[in-house]
Short mmCIF file of C-alpha atoms and ligand atoms in Angstrom, two decimals:
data_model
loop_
_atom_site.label_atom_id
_atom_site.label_comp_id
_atom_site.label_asym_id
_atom_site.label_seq_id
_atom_site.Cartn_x
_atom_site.Cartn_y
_atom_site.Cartn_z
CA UNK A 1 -24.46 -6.37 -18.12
CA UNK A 2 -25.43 -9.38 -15.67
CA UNK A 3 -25.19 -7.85 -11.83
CA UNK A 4 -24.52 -10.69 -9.33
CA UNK A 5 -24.86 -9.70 -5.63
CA UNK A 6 -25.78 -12.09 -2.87
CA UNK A 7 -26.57 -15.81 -5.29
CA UNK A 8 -23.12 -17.40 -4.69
CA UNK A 9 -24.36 -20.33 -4.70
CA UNK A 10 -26.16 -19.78 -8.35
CA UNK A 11 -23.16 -17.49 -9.69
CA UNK A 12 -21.13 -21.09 -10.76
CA UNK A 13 -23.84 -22.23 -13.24
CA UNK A 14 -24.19 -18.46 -14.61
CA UNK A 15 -20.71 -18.59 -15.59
CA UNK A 16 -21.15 -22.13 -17.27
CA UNK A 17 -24.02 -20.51 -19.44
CA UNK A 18 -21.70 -18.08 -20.63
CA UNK A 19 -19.68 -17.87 -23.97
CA UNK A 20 -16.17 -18.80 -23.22
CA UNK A 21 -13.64 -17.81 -22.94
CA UNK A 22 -14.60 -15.93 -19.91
CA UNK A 23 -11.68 -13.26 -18.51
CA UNK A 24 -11.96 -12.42 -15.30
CA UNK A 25 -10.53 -8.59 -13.61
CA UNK A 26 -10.49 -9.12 -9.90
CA UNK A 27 -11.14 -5.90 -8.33
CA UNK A 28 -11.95 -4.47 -4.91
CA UNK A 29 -13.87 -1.22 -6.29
CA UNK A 30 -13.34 2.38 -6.25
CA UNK A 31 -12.14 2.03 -9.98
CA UNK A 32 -9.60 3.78 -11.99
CA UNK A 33 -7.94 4.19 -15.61
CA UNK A 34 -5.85 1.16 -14.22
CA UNK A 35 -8.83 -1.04 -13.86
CA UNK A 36 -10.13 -0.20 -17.17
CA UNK A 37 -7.15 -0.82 -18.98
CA UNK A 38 -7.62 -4.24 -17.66
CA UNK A 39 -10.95 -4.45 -18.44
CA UNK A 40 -9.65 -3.67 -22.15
CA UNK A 41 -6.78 -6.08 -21.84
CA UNK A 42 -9.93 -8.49 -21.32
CA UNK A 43 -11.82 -7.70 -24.31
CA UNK A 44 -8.75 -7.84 -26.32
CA UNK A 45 -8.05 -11.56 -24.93
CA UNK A 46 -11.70 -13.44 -25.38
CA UNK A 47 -12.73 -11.52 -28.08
CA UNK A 48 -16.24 -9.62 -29.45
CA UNK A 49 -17.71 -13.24 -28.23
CA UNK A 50 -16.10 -13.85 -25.36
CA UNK A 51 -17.39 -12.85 -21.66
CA UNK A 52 -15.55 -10.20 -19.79
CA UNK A 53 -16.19 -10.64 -16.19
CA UNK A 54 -14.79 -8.00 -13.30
CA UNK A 55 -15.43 -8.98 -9.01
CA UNK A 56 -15.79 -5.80 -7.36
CA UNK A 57 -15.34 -7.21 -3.47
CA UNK A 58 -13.59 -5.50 -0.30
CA UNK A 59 -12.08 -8.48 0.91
CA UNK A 60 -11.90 -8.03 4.59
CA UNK A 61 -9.70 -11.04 5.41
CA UNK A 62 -6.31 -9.33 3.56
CA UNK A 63 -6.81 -5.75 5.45
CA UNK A 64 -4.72 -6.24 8.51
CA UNK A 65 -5.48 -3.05 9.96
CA UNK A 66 -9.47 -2.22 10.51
CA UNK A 67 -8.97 1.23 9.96
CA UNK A 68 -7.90 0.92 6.12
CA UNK A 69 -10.61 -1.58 6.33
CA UNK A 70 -13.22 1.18 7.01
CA UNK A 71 -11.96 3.69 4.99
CA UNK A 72 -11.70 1.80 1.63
CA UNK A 73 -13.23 3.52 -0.65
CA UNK A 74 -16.50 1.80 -2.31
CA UNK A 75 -18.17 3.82 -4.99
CA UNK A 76 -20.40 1.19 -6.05
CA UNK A 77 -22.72 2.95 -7.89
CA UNK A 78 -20.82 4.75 -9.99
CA UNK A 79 -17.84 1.39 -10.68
CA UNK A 80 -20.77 -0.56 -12.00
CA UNK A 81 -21.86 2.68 -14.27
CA UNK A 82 -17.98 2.44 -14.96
CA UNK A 83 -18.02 -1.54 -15.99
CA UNK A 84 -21.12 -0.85 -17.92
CA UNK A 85 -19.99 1.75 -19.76
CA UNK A 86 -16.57 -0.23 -20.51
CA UNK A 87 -18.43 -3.09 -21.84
CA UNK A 88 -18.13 -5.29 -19.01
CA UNK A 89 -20.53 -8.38 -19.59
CA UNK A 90 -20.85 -9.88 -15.47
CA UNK A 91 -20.00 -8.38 -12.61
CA UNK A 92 -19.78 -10.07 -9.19
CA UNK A 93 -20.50 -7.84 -6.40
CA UNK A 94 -20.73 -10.35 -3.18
CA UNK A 95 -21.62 -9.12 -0.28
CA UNK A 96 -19.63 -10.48 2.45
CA UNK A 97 -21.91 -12.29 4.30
CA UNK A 98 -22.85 -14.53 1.17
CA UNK A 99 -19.01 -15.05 0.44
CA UNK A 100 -17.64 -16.09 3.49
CA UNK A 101 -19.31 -18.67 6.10
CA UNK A 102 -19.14 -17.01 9.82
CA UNK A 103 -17.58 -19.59 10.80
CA UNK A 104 -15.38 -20.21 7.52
CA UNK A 105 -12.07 -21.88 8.65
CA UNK A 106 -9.70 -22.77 5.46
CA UNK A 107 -7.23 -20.33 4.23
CA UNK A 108 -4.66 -20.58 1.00
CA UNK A 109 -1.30 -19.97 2.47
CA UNK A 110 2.64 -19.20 0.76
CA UNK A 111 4.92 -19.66 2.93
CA UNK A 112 8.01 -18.78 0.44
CA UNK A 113 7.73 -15.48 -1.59
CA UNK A 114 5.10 -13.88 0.58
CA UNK A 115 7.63 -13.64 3.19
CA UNK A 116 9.60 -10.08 2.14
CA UNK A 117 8.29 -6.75 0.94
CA UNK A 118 4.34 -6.53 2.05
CA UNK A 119 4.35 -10.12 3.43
CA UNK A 120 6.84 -9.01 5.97
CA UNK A 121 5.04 -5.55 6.94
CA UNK A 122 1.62 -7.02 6.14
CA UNK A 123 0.66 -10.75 8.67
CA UNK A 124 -2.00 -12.26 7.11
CA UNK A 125 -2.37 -10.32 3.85
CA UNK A 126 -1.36 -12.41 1.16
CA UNK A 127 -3.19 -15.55 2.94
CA UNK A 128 -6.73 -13.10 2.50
CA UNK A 129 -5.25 -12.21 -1.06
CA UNK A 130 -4.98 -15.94 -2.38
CA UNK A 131 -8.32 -16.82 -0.54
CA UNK A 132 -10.46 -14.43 -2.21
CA UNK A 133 -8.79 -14.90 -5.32
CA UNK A 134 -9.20 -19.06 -5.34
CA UNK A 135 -12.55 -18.36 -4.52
CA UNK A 136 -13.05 -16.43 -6.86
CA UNK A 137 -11.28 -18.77 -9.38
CA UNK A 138 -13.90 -21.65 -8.23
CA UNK A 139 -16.75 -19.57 -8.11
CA UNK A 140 -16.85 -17.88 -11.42
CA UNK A 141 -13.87 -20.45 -13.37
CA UNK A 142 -12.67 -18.17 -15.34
CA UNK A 143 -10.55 -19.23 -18.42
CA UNK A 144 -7.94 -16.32 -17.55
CA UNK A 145 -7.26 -13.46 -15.24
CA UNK A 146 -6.06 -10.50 -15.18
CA UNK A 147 -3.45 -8.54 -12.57
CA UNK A 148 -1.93 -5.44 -12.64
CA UNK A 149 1.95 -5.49 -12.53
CA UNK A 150 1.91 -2.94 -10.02
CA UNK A 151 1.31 -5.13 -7.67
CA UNK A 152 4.24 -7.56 -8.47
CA UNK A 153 4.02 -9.81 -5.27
CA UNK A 154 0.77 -10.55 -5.01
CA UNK A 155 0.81 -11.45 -8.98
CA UNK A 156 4.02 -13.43 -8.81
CA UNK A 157 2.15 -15.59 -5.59
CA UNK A 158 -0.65 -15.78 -7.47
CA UNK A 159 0.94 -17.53 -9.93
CA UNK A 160 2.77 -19.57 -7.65
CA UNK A 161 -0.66 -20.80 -6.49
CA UNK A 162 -1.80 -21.90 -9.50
CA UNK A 163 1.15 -23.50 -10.46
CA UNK A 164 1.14 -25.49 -6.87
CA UNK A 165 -1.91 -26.36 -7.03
CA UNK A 166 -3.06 -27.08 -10.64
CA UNK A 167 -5.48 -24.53 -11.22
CA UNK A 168 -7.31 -24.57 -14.18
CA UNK A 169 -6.24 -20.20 -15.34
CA UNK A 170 -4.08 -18.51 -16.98
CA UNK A 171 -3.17 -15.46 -15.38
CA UNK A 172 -1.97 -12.16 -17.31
CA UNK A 173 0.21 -9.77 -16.20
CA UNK A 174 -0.34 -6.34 -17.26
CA UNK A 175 1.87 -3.24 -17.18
CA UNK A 176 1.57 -0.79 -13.98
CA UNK A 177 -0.62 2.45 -15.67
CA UNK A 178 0.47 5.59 -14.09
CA UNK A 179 -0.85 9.38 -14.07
CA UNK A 180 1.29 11.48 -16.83
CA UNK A 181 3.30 12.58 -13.73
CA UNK A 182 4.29 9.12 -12.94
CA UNK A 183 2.11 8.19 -9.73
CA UNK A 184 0.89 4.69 -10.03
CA UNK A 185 -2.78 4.62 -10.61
CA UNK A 186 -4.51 3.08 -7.01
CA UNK A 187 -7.84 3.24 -5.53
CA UNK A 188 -5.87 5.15 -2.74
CA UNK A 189 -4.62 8.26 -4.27
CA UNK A 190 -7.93 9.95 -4.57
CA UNK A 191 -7.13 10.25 -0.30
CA UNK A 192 -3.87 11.89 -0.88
CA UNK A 193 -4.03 15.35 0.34
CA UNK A 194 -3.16 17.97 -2.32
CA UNK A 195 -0.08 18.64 -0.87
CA UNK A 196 1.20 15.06 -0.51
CA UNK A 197 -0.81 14.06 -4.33
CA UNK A 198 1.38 16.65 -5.63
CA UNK A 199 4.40 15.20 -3.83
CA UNK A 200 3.78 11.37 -4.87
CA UNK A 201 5.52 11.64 -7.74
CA UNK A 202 8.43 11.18 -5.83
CA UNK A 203 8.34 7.49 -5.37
CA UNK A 204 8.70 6.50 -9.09
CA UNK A 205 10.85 8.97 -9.34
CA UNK A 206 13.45 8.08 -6.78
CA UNK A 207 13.21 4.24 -7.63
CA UNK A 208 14.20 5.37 -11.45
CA UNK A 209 16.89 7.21 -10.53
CA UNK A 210 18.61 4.55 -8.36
CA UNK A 211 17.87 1.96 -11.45
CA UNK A 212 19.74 4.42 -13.63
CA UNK A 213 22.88 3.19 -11.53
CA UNK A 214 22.79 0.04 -13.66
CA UNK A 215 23.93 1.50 -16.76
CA UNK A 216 26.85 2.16 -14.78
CA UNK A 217 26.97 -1.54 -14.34
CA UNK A 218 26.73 -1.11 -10.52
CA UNK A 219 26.34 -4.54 -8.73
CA UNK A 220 25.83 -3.66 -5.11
CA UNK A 221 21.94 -3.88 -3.76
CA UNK A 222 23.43 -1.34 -1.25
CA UNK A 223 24.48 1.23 -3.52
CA UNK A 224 21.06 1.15 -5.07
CA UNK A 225 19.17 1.04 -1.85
CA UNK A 226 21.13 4.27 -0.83
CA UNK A 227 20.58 6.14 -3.80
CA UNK A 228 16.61 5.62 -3.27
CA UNK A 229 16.55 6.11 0.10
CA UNK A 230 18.31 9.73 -0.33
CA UNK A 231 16.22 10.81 -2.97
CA UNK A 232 12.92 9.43 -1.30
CA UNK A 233 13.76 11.36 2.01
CA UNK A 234 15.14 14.81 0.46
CA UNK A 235 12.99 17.42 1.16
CA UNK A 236 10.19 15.46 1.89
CA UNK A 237 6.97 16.67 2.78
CA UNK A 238 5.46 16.39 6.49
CA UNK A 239 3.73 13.15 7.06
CA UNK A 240 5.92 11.37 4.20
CA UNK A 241 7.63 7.75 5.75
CA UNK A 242 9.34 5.05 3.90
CA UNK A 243 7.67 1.51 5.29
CA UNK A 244 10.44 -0.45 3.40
CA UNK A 245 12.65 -0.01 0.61
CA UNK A 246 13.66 -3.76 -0.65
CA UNK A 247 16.00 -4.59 -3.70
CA UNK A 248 15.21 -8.61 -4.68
CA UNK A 249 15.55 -11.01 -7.44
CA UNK A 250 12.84 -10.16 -9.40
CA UNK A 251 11.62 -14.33 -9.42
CA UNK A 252 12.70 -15.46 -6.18
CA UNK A 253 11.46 -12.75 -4.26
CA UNK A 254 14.59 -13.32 -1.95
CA UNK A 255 17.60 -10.84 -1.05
CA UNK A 256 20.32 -10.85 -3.03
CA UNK A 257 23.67 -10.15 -2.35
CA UNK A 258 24.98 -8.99 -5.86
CA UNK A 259 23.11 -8.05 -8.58
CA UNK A 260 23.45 -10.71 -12.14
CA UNK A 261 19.83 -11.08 -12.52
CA UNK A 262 16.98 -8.96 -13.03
CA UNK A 263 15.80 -7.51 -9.78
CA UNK A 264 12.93 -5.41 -8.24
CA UNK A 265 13.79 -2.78 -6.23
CA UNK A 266 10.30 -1.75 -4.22
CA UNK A 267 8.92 0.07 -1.61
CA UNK A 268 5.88 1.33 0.19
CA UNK A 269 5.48 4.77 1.89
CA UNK A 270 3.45 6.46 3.59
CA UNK A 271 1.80 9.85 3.37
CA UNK A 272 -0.11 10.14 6.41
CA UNK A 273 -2.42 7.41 6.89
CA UNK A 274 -2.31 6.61 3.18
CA UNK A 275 0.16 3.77 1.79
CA UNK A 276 1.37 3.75 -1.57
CA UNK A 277 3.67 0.61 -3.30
CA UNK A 278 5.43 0.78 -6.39
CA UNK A 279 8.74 -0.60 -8.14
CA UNK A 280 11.02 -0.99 -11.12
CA UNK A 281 12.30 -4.05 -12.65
CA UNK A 282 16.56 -3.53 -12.82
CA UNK A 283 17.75 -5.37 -15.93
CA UNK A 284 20.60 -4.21 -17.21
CA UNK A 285 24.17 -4.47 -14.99
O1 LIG B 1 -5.42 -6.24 -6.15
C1 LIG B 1 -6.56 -6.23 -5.64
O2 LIG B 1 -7.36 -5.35 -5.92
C2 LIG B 1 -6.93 -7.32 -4.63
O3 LIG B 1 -5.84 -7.69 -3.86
C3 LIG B 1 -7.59 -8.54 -5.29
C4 LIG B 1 -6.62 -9.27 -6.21
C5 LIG B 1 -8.82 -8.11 -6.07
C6 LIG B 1 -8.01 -9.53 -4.21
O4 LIG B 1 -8.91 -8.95 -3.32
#
């Protein structure tokens, strides 16, 4: 496996040298079951021939508070041990100071679909999320990517910004991997206290159970938004706070007012300090 740390500058014609296609697994560290899946996903797509590429960066400009900044976790050692081990072929570790200019002055911004859900809790997030990642895109030109569905927003703007603005990827979706109790695999659950790790399960949970209200052919956001509020807040533990619970058309990212499309209801809580997202996709009504 080729390690790239500080040679931004060289990392462009590396990637040209290459066998194509070249998938590329954005990643900020600290990696999981959910990374590797993607890492497989990769494989799958460009073949025994093909180069497999992951970015293992802590991108500092979509934290927008510096505490969560700080306490990322970033097991570097033992990810690239990981990547090795997975059959990575490249991986881009930049260090920050070779990534970003000190005085670096140009950000990507959406000013549509980033608005709700994270964008709204979040200023300044999804600008640092489509930076990095165009960056990224120029830097190593990868001939697709690869996003977990787990993060729906940031996947659905990063699509946007391709389509917008003509870039050169294709970028693959792939299915949110959870634990067999049905946490969502994130770099952030390995903070969880016992107590509240134990409790998590209550998120995907509570979504599913308000989606079950479609096969009733309920139409009304509100009904569903009550029905996963109540079972998020019953008997939850100490420390446990809902951020936002959202129900949206699933493509526009915007409210909706009855439900005849497919729709995401999502949220992010909190258990302590430590924020979790997930959703479900609402088909049927
Ligand atoms: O999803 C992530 O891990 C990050 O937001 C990404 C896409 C690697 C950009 O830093």
């Amino acid at each position: 496996m080729i390690k790239v740390t500080s040679e931004v500058q060289t990392i462009t014609q590396m990637t040209r040298d290459l066998p194509s296609p070249l998938a590329l697994v954005p990643t900020m560290g600290a990696l999981h079951e959910g990374h590797l899946a993607l890492i497989r996903r990769a494989r799958q797509l460009v073949g025994p021939d093909g180069t497999v590429a992951i970015s293992i960066f802590v991108n500092p400009i979509q934290f927008d508070r510096a505490s969560d900044l700080t306490n990322y976790p970033r097991p570097l050692k033992s990810d690239l041990a990981l990547c090795e081990r997975a059959g990575v072929d490249l991986a881009f570790t930049p260090q920050k100071d070779f990534f970003y200019h000190s005085d670096h002055s140009v950000i990507v911004t959406e000013s549509l679909l980033s608005k709700g859900l994270c964008g709204s809790i979040r200023p300044g997030h999804f600008d640092g999320v489509l930076t990095v990642v165009i960056k990224l895109f120029n830097l190593l030109q990868p001939t697709l990517a690869i996003f977990g569905e787990k993060d729906f927003q940031q996947i659905n703007l990063i699509r946007r910004m391709v389509r917008d603005l003509n870039i050169p990827v294709e970028i693959v979706g792939h299915p949110t991997i959870r634990e067999p109790d049905g946490l969502a695999l994130s770099s952030r659950n390995i903070r969880l206290t016992q107590e509240h790790r134990e409790d998590a399960p209550r998120i995907q949970r509570s979504l599913s159970a308000a989606s079950d209200l479609a096969v009733t052919g309920e139409q009304d956001p509100a009904a569903y938004l009550r029905s996963a509020k109540k079972h998020l807040l019953a008997n939850a533990p100490d420390g446990f706070s809902i951020e936002y619970l959202e129900l949206i058309d699933a493509e526009s990212m915007q409210a909706v007012s009855l439900l005849t499309k497919p729709a995401l209801l999502a949220t992010a809580c909190y258990y302590g300090g430590i924020r979790l997202i997930d959703h479900v996709v609402i088909q049927d009504h």
